[in-house]
Amino acid sequence: MTQAYIKELEELYASEAKPEDAKYMAAYMKNQFPFYGIKTPRRRELVAMFLESNGLPDDLEALCRACFAAEKREIHYFVNDALRNRVKKLNASLLPVFSDLVAQNSWWDSVDFLAPKLAGGILLRHPGHIEALTGTWIESDDFWYQRAAIIFQLDYKKKTDAERLFAYILRRADSKEFFVQKGAGWALRTYASVDPEAVMKFVTDHNLPALTKREAIRKIVD
């Protein structure tokens, strides 16, 4: 049933494909993945139409894994498009699925919804899973998991565990990886909207990469 569902989605997207836009979109993602060439506003319209007609299958794990096994990037995005507005209804049993997908077809555009939007949304309601999951992520040798651990609280605002955020950033403060440094700066800048003094003190008191510092305080000093 899941494969038939994905096939119907692929057929819909194929009917809307724009090869010239696909080239541009693939190039923007460093040619990591092929695209249909459907820009975000139209893709979201298609998702809404598709869900209205087809709903969601009962087996969300199978759906998520099948989406990420597909060739085109827009099918991977369907996991986010279909589930992010339903995250308050998602069960913690999906956490291992989202965790596995961080390491599959990895790039910033997928990690940045799998960690903060999907896994992060579930973890906010089920904090008992935070240590086991994100603690494993930050200790992984895979820098995408490291980024995921640092940014999973992006939407938490006043509910952010600042101690954990700071500890994770310090744990990988020696990383030379752009996406880890940039992710740390993004997470700090986001938290600065809640507690700019804490962020400024953290940045001042610790030896962080220049990129992380610059991103962290950008809105504080503007």
mmCIF file of C-alpha atoms in Angstrom:
data_model
loop_
_atom_site.group_PDB
_atom_site.id
_atom_site.type_symbol
_atom_site.label_atom_id
_atom_site.label_comp_id
_atom_site.label_asym_id
_atom_site.label_seq_id
_atom_site.Cartn_x
_atom_site.Cartn_y
_atom_site.Cartn_z
ATOM 1 C CA MET A 1 0.000 0.000 0.000
ATOM 2 C CA THR A 2 2.819 2.403 0.868
ATOM 3 C CA GLN A 3 4.551 1.860 -2.475
ATOM 4 C CA ALA A 4 1.304 2.556 -4.349
ATOM 5 C CA TYR A 5 0.862 5.721 -2.296
ATOM 6 C CA ILE A 6 4.379 6.916 -3.142
ATOM 7 C CA LYS A 7 3.916 6.001 -6.802
ATOM 8 C CA GLU A 8 0.814 8.162 -7.002
ATOM 9 C CA LEU A 9 2.688 11.044 -5.375
ATOM 10 C CA GLU A 10 5.576 10.618 -7.816
ATOM 11 C CA GLU A 11 3.164 10.681 -10.745
ATOM 12 C CA LEU A 12 1.614 13.894 -9.473
ATOM 13 C CA TYR A 13 5.000 15.553 -9.072
ATOM 14 C CA ALA A 14 6.168 14.290 -12.461
ATOM 15 C CA SER A 15 3.157 15.953 -14.070
ATOM 16 C CA GLU A 16 4.300 19.270 -12.558
ATOM 17 C CA ALA A 17 8.007 18.851 -13.302
ATOM 18 C CA LYS A 18 9.965 21.803 -14.659
ATOM 19 C CA PRO A 19 13.360 20.636 -15.941
ATOM 20 C CA GLU A 20 14.953 24.081 -15.985
ATOM 21 C CA ASP A 21 13.972 24.747 -12.391
ATOM 22 C CA ALA A 22 15.143 21.237 -11.506
ATOM 23 C CA LYS A 23 18.643 22.078 -12.744
ATOM 24 C CA TYR A 24 18.754 25.243 -10.657
ATOM 25 C CA MET A 25 17.426 23.498 -7.550
ATOM 26 C CA ALA A 26 19.891 20.638 -7.880
ATOM 27 C CA ALA A 27 22.768 23.075 -8.335
ATOM 28 C CA TYR A 28 21.680 24.999 -5.216
ATOM 29 C CA MET A 29 22.002 21.739 -3.282
ATOM 30 C CA LYS A 30 25.462 21.124 -4.762
ATOM 31 C CA ASN A 31 23.998 18.500 -7.079
ATOM 32 C CA GLN A 32 23.479 16.099 -4.201
ATOM 33 C CA PHE A 33 20.019 15.051 -5.443
ATOM 34 C CA PRO A 34 17.849 15.178 -8.559
ATOM 35 C CA PHE A 35 14.713 17.330 -8.411
ATOM 36 C CA TYR A 36 11.418 17.528 -10.258
ATOM 37 C CA GLY A 37 11.784 21.303 -10.251
ATOM 38 C CA ILE A 38 8.709 22.114 -8.153
ATOM 39 C CA LYS A 39 9.205 25.243 -6.085
ATOM 40 C CA THR A 40 8.061 25.299 -2.482
ATOM 41 C CA PRO A 41 4.781 27.268 -2.806
ATOM 42 C CA ARG A 42 3.511 25.030 -5.588
ATOM 43 C CA ARG A 43 4.809 21.897 -3.886
ATOM 44 C CA ARG A 44 2.848 22.747 -0.765
ATOM 45 C CA GLU A 45 -0.277 23.306 -2.829
ATOM 46 C CA LEU A 46 0.180 19.885 -4.393
ATOM 47 C CA VAL A 47 0.736 18.281 -0.989
ATOM 48 C CA ALA A 48 -2.476 19.822 0.348
ATOM 49 C CA MET A 49 -4.383 18.534 -2.676
ATOM 50 C CA PHE A 50 -2.809 15.107 -2.420
ATOM 51 C CA LEU A 51 -3.526 14.764 1.307
ATOM 52 C CA GLU A 52 -7.098 15.923 0.842
ATOM 53 C CA SER A 53 -7.618 13.168 -1.701
ATOM 54 C CA ASN A 54 -5.497 10.414 -0.173
ATOM 55 C CA GLY A 55 -5.022 11.226 3.498
ATOM 56 C CA LEU A 56 -2.062 9.627 5.269
ATOM 57 C CA PRO A 57 -1.423 5.888 5.434
ATOM 58 C CA ASP A 58 -1.626 4.269 8.857
ATOM 59 C CA ASP A 59 1.988 3.117 8.772
ATOM 60 C CA LEU A 60 3.862 6.404 9.033
ATOM 61 C CA GLU A 61 7.190 4.679 9.591
ATOM 62 C CA ALA A 62 6.890 2.865 6.283
ATOM 63 C CA LEU A 63 5.815 6.107 4.610
ATOM 64 C CA CYS A 64 8.806 8.067 5.897
ATOM 65 C CA ARG A 65 11.286 5.389 4.944
ATOM 66 C CA ALA A 66 9.740 4.962 1.503
ATOM 67 C CA CYS A 67 9.876 8.701 0.871
ATOM 68 C CA PHE A 68 13.592 8.828 1.677
ATOM 69 C CA ALA A 69 14.215 5.790 -0.502
ATOM 70 C CA ALA A 70 12.769 7.642 -3.504
ATOM 71 C CA GLU A 71 15.028 9.263 -6.076
ATOM 72 C CA LYS A 72 13.795 12.853 -6.236
ATOM 73 C CA ARG A 73 14.306 15.328 -3.425
ATOM 74 C CA GLU A 74 10.744 16.639 -3.400
ATOM 75 C CA ILE A 75 9.571 13.165 -2.310
ATOM 76 C CA HIS A 76 11.962 13.338 0.641
ATOM 77 C CA TYR A 77 10.435 16.712 1.501
ATOM 78 C CA PHE A 78 6.994 15.087 1.663
ATOM 79 C CA VAL A 79 7.892 13.739 5.110
ATOM 80 C CA ASN A 80 8.120 17.306 6.365
ATOM 81 C CA ASP A 81 5.318 18.691 4.218
ATOM 82 C CA ALA A 82 2.874 16.047 5.414
ATOM 83 C CA LEU A 83 3.867 15.711 9.068
ATOM 84 C CA ARG A 84 5.174 18.989 10.455
ATOM 85 C CA ASN A 85 1.679 20.427 11.038
ATOM 86 C CA ARG A 86 0.651 17.141 12.643
ATOM 87 C CA VAL A 87 3.677 16.824 14.920
ATOM 88 C CA LYS A 88 1.583 17.254 18.087
ATOM 89 C CA LYS A 89 -0.180 14.017 17.177
ATOM 90 C CA LEU A 90 2.941 12.017 16.342
ATOM 91 C CA ASN A 91 3.973 9.217 18.653
ATOM 92 C CA ALA A 92 7.428 8.930 20.192
ATOM 93 C CA SER A 93 7.762 5.614 18.365
ATOM 94 C CA LEU A 94 8.668 7.652 15.277
ATOM 95 C CA LEU A 95 11.806 9.077 16.897
ATOM 96 C CA PRO A 96 14.054 6.190 15.757
ATOM 97 C CA VAL A 97 12.737 6.653 12.221
ATOM 98 C CA PHE A 98 13.558 10.352 12.101
ATOM 99 C CA SER A 99 16.921 9.590 13.678
ATOM 100 C CA ASP A 100 17.729 7.013 11.003
ATOM 101 C CA LEU A 101 16.716 9.436 8.253
ATOM 102 C CA VAL A 102 19.187 12.062 9.488
ATOM 103 C CA ALA A 103 21.901 9.787 8.082
ATOM 104 C CA GLN A 104 20.054 8.987 4.848
ATOM 105 C CA ASN A 105 20.339 11.307 1.833
ATOM 106 C CA SER A 106 21.835 13.763 4.295
ATOM 107 C CA TRP A 107 22.091 17.456 3.549
ATOM 108 C CA TRP A 108 21.196 20.555 5.499
ATOM 109 C CA ASP A 109 17.720 20.842 3.976
ATOM 110 C CA SER A 110 16.607 17.450 5.320
ATOM 111 C CA VAL A 111 18.452 17.536 8.651
ATOM 112 C CA ASP A 112 16.961 20.943 9.334
ATOM 113 C CA PHE A 113 13.437 19.582 9.339
ATOM 114 C CA LEU A 114 14.079 16.104 10.719
ATOM 115 C CA ALA A 115 15.808 17.405 13.854
ATOM 116 C CA PRO A 116 13.969 20.585 14.964
ATOM 117 C CA LYS A 117 10.603 20.232 13.261
ATOM 118 C CA LEU A 118 9.829 16.523 13.561
ATOM 119 C CA ALA A 119 12.041 14.893 16.193
ATOM 120 C CA GLY A 120 12.243 18.161 18.115
ATOM 121 C CA GLY A 121 8.491 18.548 18.126
ATOM 122 C CA ILE A 122 8.035 15.060 19.552
ATOM 123 C CA LEU A 123 10.822 15.509 22.111
ATOM 124 C CA LEU A 124 9.198 18.673 23.420
ATOM 125 C CA ARG A 125 6.196 16.554 24.418
ATOM 126 C CA HIS A 126 8.249 13.522 25.430
ATOM 127 C CA PRO A 127 11.354 14.973 27.137
ATOM 128 C CA GLY A 128 12.214 11.649 28.685
ATOM 129 C CA HIS A 129 13.660 10.616 25.309
ATOM 130 C CA ILE A 130 15.931 13.637 24.913
ATOM 131 C CA GLU A 131 19.051 12.384 26.632
ATOM 132 C CA ALA A 132 19.114 8.974 24.960
ATOM 133 C CA LEU A 133 18.476 10.319 21.468
ATOM 134 C CA THR A 134 20.292 13.627 21.274
ATOM 135 C CA GLY A 135 23.058 12.456 23.574
ATOM 136 C CA THR A 136 23.793 9.766 21.005
ATOM 137 C CA TRP A 137 23.615 12.293 18.196
ATOM 138 C CA ILE A 138 26.157 14.684 19.681
ATOM 139 C CA GLU A 139 28.624 11.845 20.278
ATOM 140 C CA SER A 140 28.290 10.501 16.737
ATOM 141 C CA ASP A 141 31.194 10.794 14.324
ATOM 142 C CA ASP A 142 28.680 11.860 11.675
ATOM 143 C CA PHE A 143 28.612 15.656 11.607
ATOM 144 C CA TRP A 144 24.984 15.657 10.479
ATOM 145 C CA TYR A 145 24.004 14.044 13.772
ATOM 146 C CA GLN A 146 26.133 16.591 15.595
ATOM 147 C CA ARG A 147 24.254 19.384 13.849
ATOM 148 C CA ALA A 148 20.949 17.660 14.610
ATOM 149 C CA ALA A 149 21.776 17.558 18.330
ATOM 150 C CA ILE A 150 22.667 21.238 18.373
ATOM 151 C CA ILE A 151 19.580 22.474 16.513
ATOM 152 C CA PHE A 152 16.818 20.173 17.764
ATOM 153 C CA GLN A 153 15.589 22.865 20.192
ATOM 154 C CA LEU A 154 15.267 25.634 17.600
ATOM 155 C CA ASP A 155 11.515 25.986 18.146
ATOM 156 C CA TYR A 156 11.559 25.627 21.931
ATOM 157 C CA LYS A 157 11.977 29.326 22.750
ATOM 158 C CA LYS A 158 11.495 29.764 26.537
ATOM 159 C CA LYS A 159 11.367 25.992 26.942
ATOM 160 C CA THR A 160 14.921 25.657 25.625
ATOM 161 C CA ASP A 161 17.264 23.705 27.874
ATOM 162 C CA ALA A 162 20.062 26.258 27.648
ATOM 163 C CA GLU A 163 22.441 24.134 29.693
ATOM 164 C CA ARG A 164 22.107 21.302 27.195
ATOM 165 C CA LEU A 165 22.356 23.653 24.213
ATOM 166 C CA PHE A 166 25.556 25.202 25.509
ATOM 167 C CA ALA A 167 27.023 21.813 26.479
ATOM 168 C CA TYR A 168 26.387 20.370 23.022
ATOM 169 C CA ILE A 169 27.944 23.370 21.319
ATOM 170 C CA LEU A 170 31.010 23.128 23.533
ATOM 171 C CA ARG A 171 31.249 19.395 22.895
ATOM 172 C CA ARG A 172 31.750 20.127 19.203
ATOM 173 C CA ALA A 173 33.428 23.515 19.466
ATOM 174 C CA ASP A 174 36.572 22.045 17.919
ATOM 175 C CA SER A 175 34.740 20.905 14.796
ATOM 176 C CA LYS A 176 36.078 22.215 11.508
ATOM 177 C CA GLU A 177 32.849 21.275 9.770
ATOM 178 C CA PHE A 178 30.988 24.259 8.325
ATOM 179 C CA PHE A 179 27.543 22.803 8.983
ATOM 180 C CA VAL A 180 28.318 22.185 12.655
ATOM 181 C CA GLN A 181 29.742 25.660 13.177
ATOM 182 C CA LYS A 182 26.895 27.300 11.293
ATOM 183 C CA GLY A 183 24.302 25.208 13.106
ATOM 184 C CA ALA A 184 25.728 26.215 16.469
ATOM 185 C CA GLY A 185 25.585 29.874 15.527
ATOM 186 C CA TRP A 186 22.011 29.481 14.308
ATOM 187 C CA ALA A 187 20.925 27.776 17.511
ATOM 188 C CA LEU A 188 22.556 30.472 19.648
ATOM 189 C CA ARG A 189 21.073 33.290 17.570
ATOM 190 C CA THR A 190 17.633 31.738 17.909
ATOM 191 C CA TYR A 191 17.975 31.353 21.670
ATOM 192 C CA ALA A 192 19.229 34.949 21.888
ATOM 193 C CA SER A 193 15.680 36.075 21.129
ATOM 194 C CA VAL A 194 14.804 34.637 24.551
ATOM 195 C CA ASP A 195 17.942 35.419 26.558
ATOM 196 C CA PRO A 196 20.435 37.616 24.704
ATOM 197 C CA GLU A 197 22.534 38.208 27.819
ATOM 198 C CA ALA A 198 23.078 34.488 28.363
ATOM 199 C CA VAL A 199 24.098 34.015 24.746
ATOM 200 C CA MET A 200 26.468 36.958 24.785
ATOM 201 C CA LYS A 201 28.076 35.704 27.997
ATOM 202 C CA PHE A 202 28.430 32.221 26.568
ATOM 203 C CA VAL A 203 30.041 33.502 23.389
ATOM 204 C CA THR A 204 32.352 35.804 25.330
ATOM 205 C CA ASP A 205 33.413 33.208 27.886
ATOM 206 C CA HIS A 206 34.248 30.379 25.495
ATOM 207 C CA ASN A 207 36.581 29.767 22.601
ATOM 208 C CA LEU A 208 34.150 29.166 19.774
ATOM 209 C CA PRO A 209 34.756 29.140 16.008
ATOM 210 C CA ALA A 210 34.583 32.586 14.435
ATOM 211 C CA LEU A 211 31.650 31.536 12.252
ATOM 212 C CA THR A 212 29.676 30.359 15.271
ATOM 213 C CA LYS A 213 30.347 33.589 17.162
ATOM 214 C CA ARG A 214 29.476 35.768 14.203
ATOM 215 C CA GLU A 215 26.189 33.969 13.593
ATOM 216 C CA ALA A 216 25.317 33.870 17.295
ATOM 217 C CA ILE A 217 25.518 37.575 18.012
ATOM 218 C CA ARG A 218 24.420 38.923 14.651
ATOM 219 C CA LYS A 219 21.021 40.114 15.882
ATOM 220 C CA ILE A 220 22.263 41.113 19.303
ATOM 221 C CA VAL A 221 24.745 43.654 17.997
ATOM 222 C CA ASP A 222 22.777 44.856 14.943
#
